[in-house]
Amino acid sequence: MSSAVSQTLRREIVRRRTFGIISHPDAGKTTLTEKLLLFGGAIQMAGTVKARKALRYATSDWMALERERGISVTTSVMKFAYGGCEVNLLDTPGHQDFSEDTYRVLTAVDSALLVIDAAKGVEAQTRKLMEVCRMRGTPIMTFINKMDRAGLPPLTLMAEIEAVLGVECAPLTWPVGMGSFFKGAFDLRTGGLRLFSPARGGKIQEALVSIRDLDDPRLDAYLGNQAEDLRTDIELLREAGNLFSLERYLAGEQTPVFFGSAVNNFGVRELLDAFIVLAPPPGPRPAASRLVFPDEPEFSGVVFKIQANMDKAHRDRMAFVRICSGRFVRGMKLRHHRAGRDLSVTNATIFMAQDRTGVEEAFAGDIIGIPSHGAIKIGDTFSEKEPLAFTGIPSFAPEHFRRVQLKNPLKSKQLHKGLEQLAEEGAVQLFRPLESNEYILGAVGLLQFEVIISRLAEEYAVDAAYEPVPIETARWIFSSDTGELASFKDNYRRDLALDAEKTLAYLAPSPWKLEAAQERYPNIRFLTTREIGECARPESAMA
Ligand code: G4P
């Protein structure tokens, strides 16, 4: 590669910012996404994201299920340009029932934005998602939303984030009042004060007042008796608060905090401006054989999500590929390593905020969609030549189980195909017991089961139902101690199954039985997460 080409590659990579928003449902993720796109110039009108969501929901029956319940299960990617950067925003399904998919989206990002409702503080869903970020050391920026409503005091919110999420907070803006007394936000870095005026809809407002310092008498003119409160707060923060450290943020140890009100467009610009400066560009990613750097000339990428029903007329499925290194150009021949075949990719898609368009060129950090007719699985690696296998795309041990019951026995072939494909897509986990021909489904959230029944009916014309099954928890089994493994298999055969990747799993009837098994077989690893593709490793316990 010529040095001019490698320079272009590097220039393109350092201006990429790929991130996901994490929040508990209702904290304001959709609103903030929309406002980021509005400030980023990617959409002209507020309401577009919500309207598009509504339109998408109308495209299929199982999506009608989402609409009925007022939740969002579909992940999308939105790309826009801002301040010289190319921003890839990965939307994550917020409902806890879809957390496995949400978790995987977090493996494709370089940083995350945490949205917290000022009135509710840290909520359950946020905790789970933060665990994934912490596991990966993902840098997190925090936006405390809904300051226009009465909420918890800012110091309490930060203390809660620190205690519950285990990450230090460093405020970069500080609110003046809240609820009906919300007057604006003070910028701790510049000493500017942004005054708040409610501005719903698309109007980009915000009066910025540059004050000399906190003793500036104009502060009293603007804020009345709240000026004194602000002075006290800032003094306290400067004495006892955490100073922002870029290094600690990038290491995932500290989160810079912003206060605002997404629905009122307040605090969003500061957030976006800071984001493009502070958030990391694509970094190196671990593959089984080595670390892969984004500015390596050869293309490589990994599939982190498969989405069906993007276009119902074509019954297509889209494999979402995070580019890990190099440059993608239309028509490029890529090696699909697991399948052992080459693919000329002429019809990849890039997801612009406004639309999906054919992609001519994309760089490390970008997400492209490759149409799939079933051959591509989550965790698959594509590259130009080198047989890489990216690691770190996890499967999570399911928490709920059902046995599938087929209503029309003549459809057993279709059922088999449907369940295998849906499992490959990551919509559900499929287990086949060693001792029977049953299909056991495992899910992280209950709603997934309903989605599967609807999709089996709609896409595979299979009428199926569920039966309860006495399984409470599952663990993947790994061991290099062949003797112990053989004995374990003999003794626990009735509760053993193979998942869709033929990895051995123990489907435990109760937590105490699991505990007993663990005590009895100390050299066996009972894993709650499994890396997709891990069964290919030599120590795995293929049955
Ligand atoms: P989600 O994607 O995280 O689930 O949340 P979403 O953006 O849909 O927001 C949830 C609710 O919170 C919405 O109200 C939204 O308008 C409101 N909201 C978002 N940001 C703010 C804010 O800064 N201040 C206040 N007061 N409310 C905010 P809704 O009634 O459910 O929907 P809508 O009728 O307003 O669209």
Coordinates of C-alpha atoms and ligand atoms in Angstrom, one line a residue:
M1 CA 0.0 0.0 0.0
S2 CA 1.4 3.4 -0.9
S3 CA 2.0 5.9 1.9
A4 CA -0.6 8.2 0.4
V5 CA -3.2 5.5 0.6
S6 CA -2.2 4.6 4.1
Q7 CA -2.4 8.2 5.1
T8 CA -5.9 8.5 3.7
L9 CA -6.9 5.4 5.6
R10 CA -5.5 6.7 8.8
R11 CA -7.2 10.1 8.3
E12 CA -10.6 8.4 7.7
I13 CA -10.2 6.2 10.7
V14 CA -9.4 8.9 13.3
R15 CA -12.5 10.7 12.3
R16 CA -14.8 7.8 12.9
R17 CA -16.9 7.7 16.2
T18 CA -18.9 4.5 16.6
F19 CA -21.1 4.4 19.7
G20 CA -24.3 3.1 21.2
I21 CA -26.8 4.6 23.6
I22 CA -27.6 2.7 26.7
S23 CA -30.5 3.5 29.0
H24 CA -33.5 2.1 30.8
P25 CA -36.7 2.3 28.7
D26 CA -38.3 5.7 28.9
A27 CA -35.2 7.6 30.0
G28 CA -35.2 9.4 26.7
K29 CA -33.0 7.4 24.4
T30 CA -35.2 7.8 21.3
T31 CA -35.6 11.6 22.0
L32 CA -31.9 12.1 22.5
T33 CA -31.1 10.0 19.4
E34 CA -33.4 12.2 17.4
K35 CA -31.9 15.4 18.8
L36 CA -28.4 14.2 18.1
L37 CA -29.4 13.6 14.5
L38 CA -31.1 17.0 14.4
F39 CA -28.0 18.8 15.7
G40 CA -25.9 16.7 13.4
G41 CA -27.9 18.0 10.5
A42 CA -28.9 14.5 9.6
I43 CA -32.6 15.1 9.9
Q44 CA -34.6 18.3 9.4
M45 CA -37.5 17.8 11.7
A46 CA -38.0 16.4 15.2
G47 CA -40.4 13.5 15.2
T48 CA -38.6 11.8 12.3
V49 CA -37.1 9.0 14.3
K50 CA -40.3 8.3 16.1
A51 CA -42.2 8.4 12.9
R52 CA -39.8 6.0 11.2
K53 CA -40.0 3.7 14.1
A54 CA -43.8 3.7 13.8
L55 CA -43.5 3.0 10.1
R56 CA -41.1 0.1 10.7
Y57 CA -43.4 -1.4 13.2
A58 CA -46.1 -1.5 10.6
T59 CA -44.1 -3.8 8.4
S60 CA -44.7 -7.1 10.0
D61 CA -46.9 -8.9 12.5
W62 CA -44.2 -9.6 15.0
M63 CA -43.2 -6.0 14.9
A64 CA -46.9 -5.3 15.6
L65 CA -46.1 -7.1 18.9
E66 CA -43.6 -4.4 19.7
R67 CA -46.0 -1.7 18.8
E68 CA -48.6 -3.2 21.1
R69 CA -46.3 -3.2 24.0
G70 CA -44.8 0.2 23.2
I71 CA -41.2 -1.1 23.1
S72 CA -38.5 -1.1 20.5
V73 CA -36.8 -4.4 19.6
T74 CA -35.2 -3.4 16.4
T75 CA -31.6 -2.3 16.4
S76 CA -30.7 0.2 13.7
V77 CA -27.5 2.0 12.7
M78 CA -27.6 5.7 11.9
K79 CA -24.6 7.4 10.3
F80 CA -24.1 11.2 10.1
A81 CA -21.4 13.7 9.8
Y82 CA -20.6 16.3 12.5
G83 CA -17.7 18.6 13.1
G84 CA -15.5 16.8 10.7
C85 CA -16.3 13.4 12.2
E86 CA -18.3 10.5 10.8
V87 CA -20.5 9.4 13.6
N88 CA -22.1 5.9 13.6
L89 CA -24.8 5.7 16.2
L90 CA -25.9 2.2 17.0
D91 CA -29.4 2.1 18.5
T92 CA -29.8 -0.6 21.1
P93 CA -33.2 -2.2 21.9
G94 CA -34.0 -1.0 25.3
H95 CA -36.5 -3.5 26.6
Q96 CA -34.9 -6.0 29.0
D97 CA -36.4 -8.9 27.1
F98 CA -34.1 -8.1 24.3
S99 CA -31.0 -7.6 26.2
E100 CA -28.9 -10.4 24.5
D101 CA -29.2 -8.5 21.3
T102 CA -28.5 -5.3 23.0
Y103 CA -25.4 -6.8 24.7
R104 CA -24.0 -7.8 21.3
V105 CA -24.5 -4.4 19.8
L106 CA -22.2 -3.1 22.6
T107 CA -19.5 -5.4 21.3
A108 CA -19.5 -3.4 18.0
V109 CA -19.0 0.1 19.5
D110 CA -15.9 2.0 20.6
S111 CA -17.8 4.0 23.2
A112 CA -21.2 4.3 24.8
L113 CA -23.5 7.1 25.9
L114 CA -25.5 6.4 29.0
V115 CA -28.8 8.3 29.4
I116 CA -30.3 8.6 32.9
D117 CA -33.6 9.9 33.9
A118 CA -32.9 12.6 36.5
A119 CA -36.0 11.5 38.5
K120 CA -35.3 7.8 38.4
G121 CA -31.5 7.5 38.7
V122 CA -29.8 4.3 37.9
E123 CA -32.4 1.7 36.8
A124 CA -32.2 -2.1 36.4
Q125 CA -31.6 -2.3 32.7
T126 CA -28.8 0.3 32.9
R127 CA -27.0 -1.9 35.4
K128 CA -27.0 -4.9 33.1
L129 CA -25.7 -3.0 30.1
M130 CA -23.0 -1.3 32.1
E131 CA -21.7 -4.7 33.1
V132 CA -21.1 -5.5 29.5
C133 CA -19.3 -2.1 29.0
R134 CA -17.2 -2.7 32.1
M135 CA -16.3 -6.2 30.9
R136 CA -14.9 -4.6 27.8
G137 CA -13.5 -1.4 29.3
T138 CA -15.8 0.6 27.0
P139 CA -15.5 4.4 27.6
I140 CA -18.8 5.9 28.7
M141 CA -20.2 9.4 28.6
T142 CA -23.3 10.2 30.7
F143 CA -26.2 12.4 29.9
I144 CA -28.6 13.1 32.8
N145 CA -31.9 13.9 31.1
K146 CA -35.2 15.5 32.0
M147 CA -33.7 18.3 34.1
D148 CA -36.8 20.3 33.3
R149 CA -38.7 17.9 35.7
A150 CA -38.3 17.6 39.4
G151 CA -35.7 14.9 40.0
L152 CA -33.0 13.8 42.4
P153 CA -30.3 16.2 43.4
P154 CA -27.3 16.1 41.0
L155 CA -24.9 15.1 43.7
T156 CA -27.1 12.2 44.7
L157 CA -27.4 11.1 41.0
M158 CA -23.6 11.1 40.6
A159 CA -23.1 9.2 43.9
E160 CA -25.6 6.6 42.7
I161 CA -23.8 6.2 39.4
E162 CA -20.5 5.8 41.2
A163 CA -21.9 3.3 43.7
V164 CA -24.1 1.2 41.5
L165 CA -22.2 1.3 38.2
G166 CA -18.7 1.4 39.7
V167 CA -17.5 4.2 37.6
E168 CA -16.2 7.6 38.8
C169 CA -18.2 10.7 37.7
A170 CA -16.6 13.9 36.5
P171 CA -19.2 16.6 35.6
L172 CA -18.4 18.7 32.6
T173 CA -21.6 20.8 32.9
W174 CA -23.5 21.6 36.1
P175 CA -27.2 22.4 36.3
V176 CA -28.7 25.4 37.8
G177 CA -31.9 24.2 39.6
M178 CA -34.3 21.6 38.2
G179 CA -37.9 21.2 37.3
S180 CA -39.7 24.5 37.2
F181 CA -36.6 26.1 38.7
F182 CA -34.3 24.8 36.0
K183 CA -32.4 27.9 34.7
G184 CA -29.6 26.4 32.6
A185 CA -26.2 24.7 32.8
F186 CA -22.7 26.0 33.7
D187 CA -19.8 24.7 31.6
L188 CA -17.1 23.7 34.0
R189 CA -14.4 23.8 31.4
T190 CA -15.2 27.2 29.7
G191 CA -17.0 29.0 32.5
G192 CA -19.9 29.8 30.1
L193 CA -23.5 29.6 31.2
R194 CA -26.2 28.4 28.9
L195 CA -29.6 29.7 29.8
F196 CA -32.5 27.4 29.5
S197 CA -35.7 28.2 27.7
P198 CA -38.2 25.4 27.0
A199 CA -38.1 24.7 23.2
R200 CA -39.8 21.5 22.2
G201 CA -39.8 20.4 18.6
G202 CA -37.1 21.2 16.1
K203 CA -36.1 24.7 17.1
I204 CA -32.4 24.8 18.1
Q205 CA -32.3 27.3 20.9
E206 CA -30.0 28.1 23.8
A207 CA -28.6 31.4 24.9
L208 CA -25.0 31.3 25.9
V209 CA -23.7 33.9 28.3
S210 CA -20.0 34.1 28.8
I211 CA -19.4 35.3 32.3
R212 CA -16.0 36.5 33.5
D213 CA -16.0 34.2 36.5
L214 CA -18.5 33.2 39.1
D215 CA -18.3 36.6 40.8
D216 CA -19.5 38.3 37.7
P217 CA -22.6 40.3 38.8
R218 CA -24.4 39.3 35.6
L219 CA -24.7 35.9 37.1
D220 CA -27.1 37.4 39.7
A221 CA -29.0 39.3 37.1
Y222 CA -29.6 36.1 35.1
L223 CA -30.1 33.6 37.9
G224 CA -31.5 35.7 40.8
N225 CA -31.1 34.0 44.1
Q226 CA -30.0 30.7 42.4
A227 CA -26.7 32.4 41.5
E228 CA -25.5 31.8 45.1
D229 CA -26.4 28.2 45.0
L230 CA -24.4 27.8 41.8
R231 CA -21.4 29.5 43.3
T232 CA -21.6 27.1 46.3
D233 CA -22.0 24.0 44.1
I234 CA -19.1 24.9 41.9
E235 CA -16.9 25.7 44.8
L236 CA -17.7 22.3 46.3
L237 CA -17.1 20.5 43.0
R238 CA -13.8 22.3 42.5
E239 CA -12.6 21.3 46.0
A240 CA -14.0 17.8 46.4
G241 CA -15.2 16.7 42.9
N242 CA -13.3 14.5 40.4
L243 CA -11.4 16.4 37.8
F244 CA -12.0 15.1 34.3
S245 CA -9.2 12.8 33.1
L246 CA -9.2 11.8 29.4
E247 CA -7.1 8.9 30.2
R248 CA -9.4 7.6 32.9
Y249 CA -12.4 8.1 30.6
L250 CA -10.8 6.2 27.8
A251 CA -9.9 3.4 30.2
G252 CA -13.6 3.1 31.2
E253 CA -12.8 4.2 34.8
Q254 CA -14.4 7.6 34.7
T255 CA -17.5 9.0 33.0
P256 CA -17.8 12.7 32.0
V257 CA -21.3 13.9 33.0
F258 CA -23.6 16.3 31.2
F259 CA -27.0 17.6 32.4
G260 CA -29.8 18.6 30.0
S261 CA -33.2 18.0 28.6
A262 CA -33.3 16.2 25.3
V263 CA -36.9 17.0 24.6
N264 CA -36.1 20.7 24.9
N265 CA -32.9 20.4 22.9
F266 CA -31.0 21.5 25.9
G267 CA -27.5 20.3 26.6
V268 CA -27.4 18.2 23.4
R269 CA -25.0 20.4 21.5
E270 CA -22.5 20.5 24.4
L271 CA -22.7 16.7 24.6
L272 CA -22.2 16.2 20.8
D273 CA -19.3 18.8 20.7
A274 CA -17.6 17.0 23.6
F275 CA -18.3 13.6 22.2
I276 CA -16.5 14.1 18.9
V277 CA -13.5 15.6 20.7
L278 CA -13.2 13.1 23.6
A279 CA -14.8 9.8 22.4
P280 CA -12.2 7.4 21.0
P281 CA -11.9 6.5 17.3
P282 CA -11.8 2.8 16.4
G283 CA -9.1 0.9 18.3
P284 CA -7.5 -2.5 18.0
R285 CA -9.7 -5.6 18.3
P286 CA -8.7 -9.0 19.5
A287 CA -8.8 -11.9 17.1
A288 CA -8.0 -15.5 18.1
S289 CA -4.5 -15.3 16.5
R290 CA -3.5 -11.7 17.2
L291 CA -4.6 -8.1 17.8
V292 CA -5.9 -6.4 14.6
F293 CA -5.3 -2.7 14.2
P294 CA -7.8 -0.5 12.4
D295 CA -5.3 1.1 10.1
E296 CA -4.0 -2.2 8.7
P297 CA -4.4 -2.1 4.9
E298 CA -6.4 -5.3 4.6
F299 CA -10.1 -5.3 5.2
S300 CA -11.5 -7.3 8.1
G301 CA -14.9 -7.2 9.8
V302 CA -17.1 -9.2 12.2
V303 CA -20.8 -9.9 12.2
F304 CA -22.5 -8.8 15.4
K305 CA -26.1 -8.9 14.5
I306 CA -28.4 -10.5 12.0
Q307 CA -31.7 -8.8 11.3
A308 CA -34.6 -10.4 9.5
N309 CA -37.6 -8.7 7.9
M310 CA -35.7 -5.5 6.9
D311 CA -37.7 -5.8 3.7
K312 CA -40.5 -8.2 4.0
A313 CA -41.2 -8.4 0.3
H314 CA -37.8 -10.1 -0.1
R315 CA -37.8 -12.0 3.2
D316 CA -34.2 -10.9 3.4
R317 CA -31.9 -11.0 6.3
M318 CA -29.1 -8.5 6.8
A319 CA -25.8 -9.3 8.5
F320 CA -24.5 -6.2 10.3
V321 CA -20.7 -6.2 10.0
R322 CA -18.5 -3.9 12.1
I323 CA -15.4 -3.1 10.0
C324 CA -12.4 -3.8 12.2
S325 CA -9.6 -2.9 9.8
G326 CA -8.9 -1.3 6.5
R327 CA -11.2 -0.1 3.8
F328 CA -14.2 -1.6 2.1
V329 CA -15.0 -0.9 -1.5
R330 CA -18.0 -2.0 -3.5
G331 CA -17.4 -5.3 -5.3
M332 CA -14.6 -6.4 -3.0
K333 CA -14.0 -10.1 -2.8
L334 CA -14.1 -11.2 0.9
R335 CA -13.4 -14.5 2.5
H336 CA -16.1 -15.8 4.7
H337 CA -13.9 -17.9 6.9
R338 CA -16.3 -20.2 8.7
A339 CA -18.1 -21.1 5.5
G340 CA -14.7 -21.4 3.7
R341 CA -15.9 -19.5 0.6
D342 CA -15.3 -16.2 -1.1
L343 CA -18.0 -13.6 -1.5
S344 CA -18.1 -10.7 -4.0
V345 CA -19.8 -8.0 -2.0
T346 CA -21.6 -5.8 -4.6
N347 CA -24.7 -5.0 -2.7
A348 CA -23.6 -4.0 0.8
T349 CA -25.6 -1.3 2.6
I350 CA -24.6 1.6 4.7
F351 CA -27.1 3.0 7.1
M352 CA -27.4 6.7 6.8
A353 CA -29.6 8.5 9.3
Q354 CA -32.1 9.3 6.5
D355 CA -32.0 6.1 4.6
R356 CA -30.2 2.9 3.6
T357 CA -28.0 3.3 0.6
G358 CA -25.6 1.2 -1.4
V359 CA -22.1 1.5 -0.1
E360 CA -19.2 2.4 -2.4
E361 CA -16.6 2.8 0.3
A362 CA -16.4 2.4 4.1
F363 CA -13.7 2.3 6.7
A364 CA -12.8 0.7 10.0
G365 CA -15.4 1.8 12.5
D366 CA -18.2 1.8 10.0
I367 CA -21.0 -0.7 10.0
I368 CA -22.1 -2.2 6.7
G369 CA -25.0 -4.5 6.0
I370 CA -24.4 -7.6 3.9
P371 CA -27.6 -9.4 2.6
S372 CA -27.7 -13.0 3.8
H373 CA -29.8 -15.9 2.8
G374 CA -28.9 -17.9 5.9
A375 CA -25.2 -18.7 5.4
I376 CA -23.9 -15.9 7.6
K377 CA -24.0 -16.3 11.4
I378 CA -23.3 -14.0 14.3
G379 CA -19.6 -13.9 15.1
D380 CA -18.5 -14.7 11.6
T381 CA -15.4 -13.0 10.4
F382 CA -14.8 -11.6 6.9
S383 CA -11.4 -10.6 5.6
E384 CA -9.5 -10.2 2.4
K385 CA -7.1 -13.1 3.0
E386 CA -5.8 -13.8 6.4
P387 CA -7.9 -16.4 8.3
L388 CA -8.9 -14.2 11.3
A389 CA -11.5 -15.0 13.9
F390 CA -12.6 -12.0 16.0
T391 CA -13.3 -12.8 19.6
G392 CA -15.5 -11.2 22.1
I393 CA -19.0 -11.7 20.6
P394 CA -20.7 -13.4 23.5
S395 CA -23.7 -15.6 24.0
F396 CA -25.4 -15.3 27.4
A397 CA -26.7 -18.2 29.3
P398 CA -30.5 -18.1 28.9
E399 CA -32.7 -17.5 31.9
H400 CA -36.0 -18.9 30.6
F401 CA -36.7 -22.2 28.8
R402 CA -39.6 -23.7 26.8
R403 CA -40.1 -27.0 25.0
V404 CA -41.5 -26.5 21.5
Q405 CA -44.6 -28.4 20.6
L406 CA -45.4 -28.8 16.9
K407 CA -49.1 -28.8 16.2
N408 CA -48.9 -30.4 12.7
P409 CA -46.4 -33.2 12.7
L410 CA -46.0 -33.0 8.9
K411 CA -44.2 -29.7 9.4
S412 CA -41.3 -31.0 11.4
K413 CA -38.8 -30.3 8.6
Q414 CA -39.9 -26.6 8.4
L415 CA -39.8 -26.4 12.2
H416 CA -36.3 -27.6 12.3
K417 CA -35.2 -25.2 9.6
G418 CA -37.0 -22.3 11.2
L419 CA -35.6 -22.9 14.6
E420 CA -32.1 -23.4 13.3
Q421 CA -32.2 -20.1 11.3
L422 CA -33.7 -18.1 14.1
A423 CA -31.1 -19.4 16.5
E424 CA -28.3 -18.5 14.0
E425 CA -29.8 -15.0 13.9
G426 CA -29.5 -14.8 17.6
A427 CA -33.2 -14.4 18.1
V428 CA -33.3 -17.3 20.5
Q429 CA -31.0 -20.1 21.7
L430 CA -31.8 -23.6 20.6
F431 CA -30.8 -26.8 22.5
R432 CA -31.2 -30.4 21.5
P433 CA -31.1 -32.8 24.4
L434 CA -28.6 -35.7 24.1
E435 CA -31.3 -38.1 25.0
S436 CA -34.3 -37.0 23.0
N437 CA -35.4 -35.3 19.7
E438 CA -37.0 -32.4 21.5
Y439 CA -36.3 -28.7 20.8
I440 CA -35.7 -26.7 23.9
L441 CA -35.6 -22.9 23.5
G442 CA -33.7 -20.7 25.8
A443 CA -34.1 -16.9 26.0
V444 CA -32.7 -14.1 28.1
G445 CA -36.1 -12.5 28.2
L446 CA -39.6 -14.0 27.9
L447 CA -40.9 -11.8 25.1
Q448 CA -38.4 -13.5 22.7
F449 CA -40.6 -16.7 22.9
E450 CA -43.6 -14.8 21.6
V451 CA -41.6 -13.3 18.8
I452 CA -40.4 -16.8 17.8
I453 CA -43.9 -18.3 17.6
S454 CA -45.1 -15.4 15.5
R455 CA -42.1 -15.6 13.2
L456 CA -42.4 -19.4 12.8
A457 CA -46.0 -18.9 11.7
E458 CA -45.3 -16.0 9.4
E459 CA -42.0 -16.9 7.8
Y460 CA -42.0 -20.7 7.9
A461 CA -45.8 -21.5 8.0
V462 CA -45.3 -23.5 11.2
D463 CA -48.0 -23.6 13.8
A464 CA -46.1 -24.3 17.1
A465 CA -46.8 -23.8 20.8
Y466 CA -44.8 -24.1 24.0
E467 CA -44.8 -26.4 27.0
P468 CA -43.1 -25.6 30.2
V469 CA -40.0 -27.5 30.9
P470 CA -38.3 -28.1 34.3
I471 CA -35.1 -26.2 33.6
E472 CA -34.1 -23.3 35.6
T473 CA -30.7 -22.3 34.4
A474 CA -28.0 -23.3 31.8
R475 CA -24.3 -23.4 31.7
W476 CA -21.9 -24.2 28.9
I477 CA -19.5 -27.0 29.7
F478 CA -15.8 -26.8 29.0
S479 CA -13.0 -29.0 30.3
S480 CA -9.6 -30.2 29.3
D481 CA -9.9 -33.1 31.8
T482 CA -11.2 -35.8 29.6
G483 CA -11.7 -38.3 32.4
E484 CA -13.8 -35.9 34.5
L485 CA -15.7 -34.8 31.5
A486 CA -16.6 -38.4 30.6
S487 CA -17.8 -39.1 34.1
F488 CA -19.8 -35.9 34.1
K489 CA -21.4 -36.8 30.8
D490 CA -22.4 -40.3 32.1
N491 CA -23.9 -39.0 35.3
Y492 CA -25.7 -36.0 33.9
R493 CA -26.6 -37.2 30.5
R494 CA -30.4 -36.6 31.0
D495 CA -29.8 -32.9 31.5
L496 CA -27.3 -32.4 28.8
A497 CA -27.9 -30.8 25.4
L498 CA -26.1 -29.4 22.4
D499 CA -26.7 -25.8 21.4
A500 CA -27.0 -24.6 17.8
E501 CA -23.2 -24.6 17.6
K502 CA -23.0 -28.1 19.0
T503 CA -21.5 -26.9 22.2
L504 CA -22.3 -29.0 25.2
A505 CA -24.6 -27.4 27.8
Y506 CA -25.9 -28.5 31.1
L507 CA -29.6 -27.6 31.5
A508 CA -29.9 -27.5 35.2
P509 CA -33.3 -28.4 36.8
S510 CA -32.5 -26.1 39.8
P511 CA -29.7 -23.8 41.0
W512 CA -28.8 -26.2 43.8
K513 CA -28.4 -29.1 41.4
L514 CA -26.0 -26.9 39.5
E515 CA -24.1 -26.1 42.6
A516 CA -23.9 -29.8 43.5
A517 CA -22.5 -30.6 40.0
Q518 CA -20.0 -27.8 40.3
E519 CA -18.8 -29.1 43.7
R520 CA -18.6 -32.7 42.4
Y521 CA -16.6 -31.7 39.2
P522 CA -14.1 -29.0 40.2
N523 CA -12.2 -29.3 36.9
I524 CA -15.1 -28.6 34.7
R525 CA -15.9 -25.0 33.8
F526 CA -19.6 -24.1 34.0
L527 CA -19.8 -20.9 31.9
T528 CA -22.6 -18.3 31.9
T529 CA -21.3 -16.7 28.7
R530 CA -19.8 -18.3 25.7
E531 CA -18.0 -16.7 22.9
I532 CA -19.7 -17.5 19.6
G533 CA -17.3 -19.8 17.7
E534 CA -15.7 -20.9 20.9
C535 CA -16.7 -24.5 20.4
A536 CA -14.0 -24.7 17.7
R537 CA -11.4 -24.5 20.4
P538 CA -9.6 -27.7 21.3
E539 CA -10.5 -27.8 25.0
S540 CA -14.2 -27.5 24.4
A541 CA -16.5 -30.4 25.3
M542 CA -18.0 -31.5 22.1
A543 CA -20.2 -34.4 22.9
Ligands
G4P1 P1 -36.8 5.8 25.4 O1 -36.4 5.8 24.0 O2 -35.6 5.8 26.3 O3 -37.8 4.7 25.8 O4 -37.5 7.1 25.8 P2 -38.2 8.2 24.9 O5 -37.2 9.0 24.1 O6 -39.3 7.6 24.1 O7 -38.8 9.2 26.0 C1 -39.7 8.7 27.0 C2 -40.6 9.8 27.4 O8 -39.8 10.8 28.0 C3 -41.3 10.5 26.2 O9 -42.6 11.0 26.7 C4 -40.4 11.7 26.0 O10 -41.1 12.8 25.4 C5 -40.0 12.1 27.4 N1 -38.8 12.9 27.5 C6 -37.6 12.7 26.8 N2 -36.8 13.6 27.1 C7 -37.4 14.4 28.0 C8 -37.0 15.6 28.8 O11 -35.9 16.1 28.6 N3 -37.9 16.2 29.6 C9 -39.1 15.7 29.8 N4 -39.9 16.3 30.6 N5 -39.5 14.6 29.1 C10 -38.7 14.0 28.2 P3 -43.9 10.2 26.2 O12 -45.0 11.0 26.9 O13 -43.8 8.8 26.5 O14 -43.9 10.4 24.7 P4 -44.2 11.7 23.8 O15 -45.7 11.7 23.7 O16 -43.7 12.9 24.5 O17 -43.5 11.4 22.5

